[in-house]
Coordinates of C-alpha atoms in Angstrom, one line a residue:
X1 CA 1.8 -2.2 -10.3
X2 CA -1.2 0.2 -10.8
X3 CA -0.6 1.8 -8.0
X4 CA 3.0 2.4 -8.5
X5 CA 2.3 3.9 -11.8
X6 CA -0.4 6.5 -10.5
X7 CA 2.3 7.3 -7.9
X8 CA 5.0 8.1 -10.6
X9 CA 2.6 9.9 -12.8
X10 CA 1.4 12.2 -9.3
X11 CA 4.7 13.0 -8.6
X12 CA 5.8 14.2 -12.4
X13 CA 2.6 16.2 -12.3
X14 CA 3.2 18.0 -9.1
X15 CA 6.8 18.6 -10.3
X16 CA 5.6 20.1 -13.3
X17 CA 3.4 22.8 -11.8
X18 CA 5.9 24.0 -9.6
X19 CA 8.3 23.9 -12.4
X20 CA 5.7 26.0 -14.6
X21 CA 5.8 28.5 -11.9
X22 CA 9.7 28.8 -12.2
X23 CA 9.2 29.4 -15.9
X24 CA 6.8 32.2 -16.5
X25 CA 8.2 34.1 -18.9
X26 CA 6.8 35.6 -22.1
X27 CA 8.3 33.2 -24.8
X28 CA 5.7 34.1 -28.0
X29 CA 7.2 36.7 -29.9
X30 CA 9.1 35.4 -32.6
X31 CA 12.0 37.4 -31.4
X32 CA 13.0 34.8 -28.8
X33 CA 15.5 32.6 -30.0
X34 CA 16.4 29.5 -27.3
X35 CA 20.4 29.4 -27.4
X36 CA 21.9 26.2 -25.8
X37 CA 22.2 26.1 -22.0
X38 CA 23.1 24.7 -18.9
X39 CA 20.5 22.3 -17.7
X40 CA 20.0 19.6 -14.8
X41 CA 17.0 17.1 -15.3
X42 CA 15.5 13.9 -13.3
X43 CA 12.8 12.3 -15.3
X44 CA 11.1 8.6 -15.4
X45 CA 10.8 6.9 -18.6
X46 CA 9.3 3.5 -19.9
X47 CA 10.7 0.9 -22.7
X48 CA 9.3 -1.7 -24.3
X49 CA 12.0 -4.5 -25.7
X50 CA 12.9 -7.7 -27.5
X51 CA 15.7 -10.0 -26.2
X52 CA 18.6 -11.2 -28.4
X53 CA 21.1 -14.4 -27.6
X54 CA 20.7 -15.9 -24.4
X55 CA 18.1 -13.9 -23.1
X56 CA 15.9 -14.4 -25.7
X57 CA 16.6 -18.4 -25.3
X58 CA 14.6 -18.0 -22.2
X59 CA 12.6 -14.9 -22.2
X60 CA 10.2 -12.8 -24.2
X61 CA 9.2 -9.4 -25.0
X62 CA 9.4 -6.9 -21.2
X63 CA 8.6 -3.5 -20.0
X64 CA 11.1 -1.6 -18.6
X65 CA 10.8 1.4 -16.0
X66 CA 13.4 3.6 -15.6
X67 CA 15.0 6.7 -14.0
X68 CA 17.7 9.1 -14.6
X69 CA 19.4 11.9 -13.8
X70 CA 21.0 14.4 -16.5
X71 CA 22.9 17.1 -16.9
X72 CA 23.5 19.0 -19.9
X73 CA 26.0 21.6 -21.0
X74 CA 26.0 24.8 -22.9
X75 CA 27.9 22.9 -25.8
X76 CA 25.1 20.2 -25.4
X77 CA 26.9 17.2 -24.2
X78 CA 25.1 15.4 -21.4
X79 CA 26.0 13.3 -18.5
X80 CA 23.7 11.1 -16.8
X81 CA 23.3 7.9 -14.3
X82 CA 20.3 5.8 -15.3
X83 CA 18.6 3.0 -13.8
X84 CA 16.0 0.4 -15.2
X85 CA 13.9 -2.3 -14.0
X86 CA 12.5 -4.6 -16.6
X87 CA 9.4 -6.7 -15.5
X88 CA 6.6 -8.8 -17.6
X89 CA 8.6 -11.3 -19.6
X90 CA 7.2 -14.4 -19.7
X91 CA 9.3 -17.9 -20.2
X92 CA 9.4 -19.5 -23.8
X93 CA 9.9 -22.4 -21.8
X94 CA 6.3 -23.9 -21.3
X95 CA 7.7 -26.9 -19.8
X96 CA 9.6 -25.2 -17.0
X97 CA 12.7 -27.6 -17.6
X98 CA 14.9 -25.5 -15.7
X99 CA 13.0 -26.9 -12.2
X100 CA 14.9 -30.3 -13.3
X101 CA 12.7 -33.0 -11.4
X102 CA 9.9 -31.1 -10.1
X103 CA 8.6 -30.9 -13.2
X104 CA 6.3 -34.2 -14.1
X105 CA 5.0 -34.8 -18.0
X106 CA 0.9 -35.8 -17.8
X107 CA -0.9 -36.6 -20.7
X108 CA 1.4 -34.2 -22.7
X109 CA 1.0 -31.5 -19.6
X110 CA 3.6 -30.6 -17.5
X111 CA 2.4 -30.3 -13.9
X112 CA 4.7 -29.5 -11.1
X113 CA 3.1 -30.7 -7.3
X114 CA 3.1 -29.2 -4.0
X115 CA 3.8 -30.9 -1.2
X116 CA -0.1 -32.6 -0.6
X117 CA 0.2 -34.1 -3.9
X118 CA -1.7 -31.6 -6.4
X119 CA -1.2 -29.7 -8.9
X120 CA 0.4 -26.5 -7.4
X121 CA 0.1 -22.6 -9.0
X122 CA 3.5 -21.3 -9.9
X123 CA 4.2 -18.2 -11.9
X124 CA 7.5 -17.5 -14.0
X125 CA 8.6 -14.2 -15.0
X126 CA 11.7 -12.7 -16.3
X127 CA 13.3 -9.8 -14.4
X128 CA 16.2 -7.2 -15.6
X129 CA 18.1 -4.4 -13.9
X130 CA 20.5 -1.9 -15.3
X131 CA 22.0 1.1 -13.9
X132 CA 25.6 3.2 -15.4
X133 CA 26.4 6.1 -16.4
X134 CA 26.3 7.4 -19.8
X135 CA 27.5 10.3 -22.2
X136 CA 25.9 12.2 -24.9
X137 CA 25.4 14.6 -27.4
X138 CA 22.2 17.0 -28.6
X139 CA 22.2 18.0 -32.6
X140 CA 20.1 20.8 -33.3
X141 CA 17.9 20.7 -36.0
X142 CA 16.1 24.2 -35.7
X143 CA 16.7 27.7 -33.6
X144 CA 15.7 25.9 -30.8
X145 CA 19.0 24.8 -29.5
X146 CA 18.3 22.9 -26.3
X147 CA 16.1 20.5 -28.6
X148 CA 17.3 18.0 -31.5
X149 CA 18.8 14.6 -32.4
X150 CA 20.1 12.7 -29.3
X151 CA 22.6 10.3 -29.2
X152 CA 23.9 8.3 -25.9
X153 CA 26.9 6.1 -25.1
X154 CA 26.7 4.2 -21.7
X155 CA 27.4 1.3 -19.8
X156 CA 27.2 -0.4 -16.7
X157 CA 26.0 -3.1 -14.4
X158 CA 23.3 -5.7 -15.8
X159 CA 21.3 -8.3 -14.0
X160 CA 18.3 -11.0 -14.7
X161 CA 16.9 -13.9 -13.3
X162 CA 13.5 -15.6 -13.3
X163 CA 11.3 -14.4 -10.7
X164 CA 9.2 -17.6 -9.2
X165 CA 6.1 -17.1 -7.6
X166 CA 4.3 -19.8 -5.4
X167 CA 1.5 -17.9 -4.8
X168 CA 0.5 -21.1 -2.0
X169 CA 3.8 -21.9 -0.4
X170 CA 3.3 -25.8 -0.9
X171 CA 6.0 -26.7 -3.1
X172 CA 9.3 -27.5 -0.3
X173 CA 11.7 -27.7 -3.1
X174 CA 11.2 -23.5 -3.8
X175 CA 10.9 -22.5 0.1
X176 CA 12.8 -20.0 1.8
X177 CA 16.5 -20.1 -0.2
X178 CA 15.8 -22.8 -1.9
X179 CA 14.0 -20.9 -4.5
X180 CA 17.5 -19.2 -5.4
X181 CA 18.7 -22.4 -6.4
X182 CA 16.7 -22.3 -9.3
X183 CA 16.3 -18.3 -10.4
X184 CA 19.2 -18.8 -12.4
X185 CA 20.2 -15.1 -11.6
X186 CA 22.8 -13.8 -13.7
X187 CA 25.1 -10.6 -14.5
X188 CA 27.8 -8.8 -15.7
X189 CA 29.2 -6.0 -17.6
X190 CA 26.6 -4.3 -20.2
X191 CA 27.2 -1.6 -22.7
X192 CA 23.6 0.3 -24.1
X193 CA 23.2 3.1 -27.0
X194 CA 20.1 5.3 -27.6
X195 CA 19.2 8.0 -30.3
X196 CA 16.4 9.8 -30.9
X197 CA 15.0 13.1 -30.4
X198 CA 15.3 15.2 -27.5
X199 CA 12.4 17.7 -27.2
X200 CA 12.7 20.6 -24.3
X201 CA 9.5 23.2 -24.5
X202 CA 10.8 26.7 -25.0
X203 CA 9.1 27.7 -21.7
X204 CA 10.6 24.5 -20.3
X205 CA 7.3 23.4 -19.5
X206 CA 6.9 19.8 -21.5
X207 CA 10.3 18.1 -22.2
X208 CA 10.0 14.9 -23.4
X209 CA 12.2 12.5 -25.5
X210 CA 11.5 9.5 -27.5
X211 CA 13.7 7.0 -29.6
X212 CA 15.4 3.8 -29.9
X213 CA 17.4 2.1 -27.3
X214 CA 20.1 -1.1 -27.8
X215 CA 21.8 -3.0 -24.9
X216 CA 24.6 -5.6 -25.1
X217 CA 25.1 -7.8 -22.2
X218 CA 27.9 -10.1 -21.2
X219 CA 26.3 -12.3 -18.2
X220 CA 27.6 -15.5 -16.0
X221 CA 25.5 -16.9 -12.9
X222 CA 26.6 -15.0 -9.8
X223 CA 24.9 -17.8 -7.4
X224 CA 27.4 -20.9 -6.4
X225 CA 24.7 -23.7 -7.5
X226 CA 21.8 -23.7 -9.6
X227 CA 19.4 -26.3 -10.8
X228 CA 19.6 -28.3 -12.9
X229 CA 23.4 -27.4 -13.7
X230 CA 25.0 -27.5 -10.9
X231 CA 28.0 -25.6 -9.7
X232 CA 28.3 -22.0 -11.4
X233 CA 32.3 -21.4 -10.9
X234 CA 33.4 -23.0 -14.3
X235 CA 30.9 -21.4 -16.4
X236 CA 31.1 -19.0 -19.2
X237 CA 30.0 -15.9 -20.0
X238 CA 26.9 -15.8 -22.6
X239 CA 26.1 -12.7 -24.6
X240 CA 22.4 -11.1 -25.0
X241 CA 21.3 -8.2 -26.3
X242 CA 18.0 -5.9 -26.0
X243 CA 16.4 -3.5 -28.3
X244 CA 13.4 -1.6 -27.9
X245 CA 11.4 1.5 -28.0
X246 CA 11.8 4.2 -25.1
X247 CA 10.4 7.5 -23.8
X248 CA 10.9 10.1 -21.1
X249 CA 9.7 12.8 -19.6
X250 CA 11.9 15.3 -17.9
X251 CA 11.6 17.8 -15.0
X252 CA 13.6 20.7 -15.1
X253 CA 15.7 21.1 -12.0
X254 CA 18.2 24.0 -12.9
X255 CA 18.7 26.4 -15.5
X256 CA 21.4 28.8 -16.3
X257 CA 21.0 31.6 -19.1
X258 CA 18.9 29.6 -21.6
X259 CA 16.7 32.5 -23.9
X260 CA 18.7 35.5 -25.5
X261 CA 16.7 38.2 -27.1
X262 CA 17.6 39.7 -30.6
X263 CA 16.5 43.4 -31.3
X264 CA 15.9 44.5 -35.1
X265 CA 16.1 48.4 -36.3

């Protein structure tokens, strides 16, 4: 994961300087005034979140790491596809009841064994996926018009399951496919919102937005048969939400016409 992250924050950097060289242009007099403009943007951003309903039945607080690509018009609506992947949740669960039988109470400890006998390492984690399109609008609230009060409207495709690792391979019940038998992976139809504030640097140098993000998400088990339920094809849809914190960062990909200059007698 470290690695991954260094990668992501070398490759913003590296777009950055090369989009600092795009943008060299003498933006301190006072007589510069920013007027709204047509803009294209790919940036990476990061969440943090609390599960609602069903999700938060099993899981608890995640990360999320996301992408997207936006483009914004001279009248400041934006269009954009996102996509997310949530990660580090653990189980409320301690008793890891949704393995059915594996699971075996000791001394008020529940131990799960691999196939010699003892007590084998497993790992639960919750995972999440988004990705959708979504629509927006930027308020001004100064004469830099690019920048303000963000508001988003999207929706899209939503997925979760819990992510088992046997870091031995010992336990036969959670080899090979046998493991998807008890991920209880899930999805369905999700709508999100966001609003903050959108900030893009008058020399288009540092754009960044921060804010507050809501999802709600209508999910029903997508495999056939899962432990300890059984078959999936009679079961219902069950709501979740998520809310959380988010932030961006966004490199500048195209510009058209974005400063205008005002001259006083």
């Amino acid at each position: 994961m470290k690695r991954t992250l260094t990668l992501i924050l070398l490759c913003c950097l590296s777009a950055l300087t090369l989009s600092a060289q795009s943008y060299r242009t003498d933006f301190s007099s006072k007589d510069y005034v920013d007027t709204p403009a047509t803009m294209l943007w790919l940036g990476p951003s990061l969440s943090g979140q609390l599960p609602m309903g069903a999700l938060k039945q099993t899981f608890k607080a995640n990360l999320a790491l996301g992408a997207n690509f936006t483009a914004k018009t001279k009248k400041n609506w934006t269009f954009d596809v996102s996509f997310s992947y949530m990660f580090g949740s653990n189980l409320r669960d301690k008793s890891a009841s949704f393995l059915g039988d594996m699971v075996n109470e000791v001394g008020g400890e529940y131990l799960i064994l691999d196939g010699n006998g003892l007590e084998s390492q497993l790992y639960f984690e919750g995972r999440y996926w988004y990705v959708g399109p979504s629509v927006g609008k930027v308020i001004p609230v100064n004469r830099w018009k690019n920048s303000g009060i963000w508001i988003r409207f999207g929706a899209g495709y939503f997925g979760h399951k819990i992510r088992i690792n046997d870091y031995d391979n010992q336990v036969p019940q959670l080899m090979d496919d046998y493991k998807k038998l008890y991920d209880h992976r899930s999805a369905g139809f999700a709508m999100n919102q966001f609003i903050g504030y959108l900030f893009i640097q008058k020399n288009r140098i540092l754009n960044f937005y921060g804010g507050i993000e809501f999802y709600e998400i209508w999910t029903k088990p997508n495999r056939n048969y899962v432990f300890p339920e059984g078959p999936t094809a009679n079961m219902k849809s069950k709501f979740s939400g998520l809310v959380g914190l988010k932030i961006g960062w966004n490199i500048p990909l195209y510009e058209k016409k974005s400063v205008t200059t005002f001259y006083y007698n």
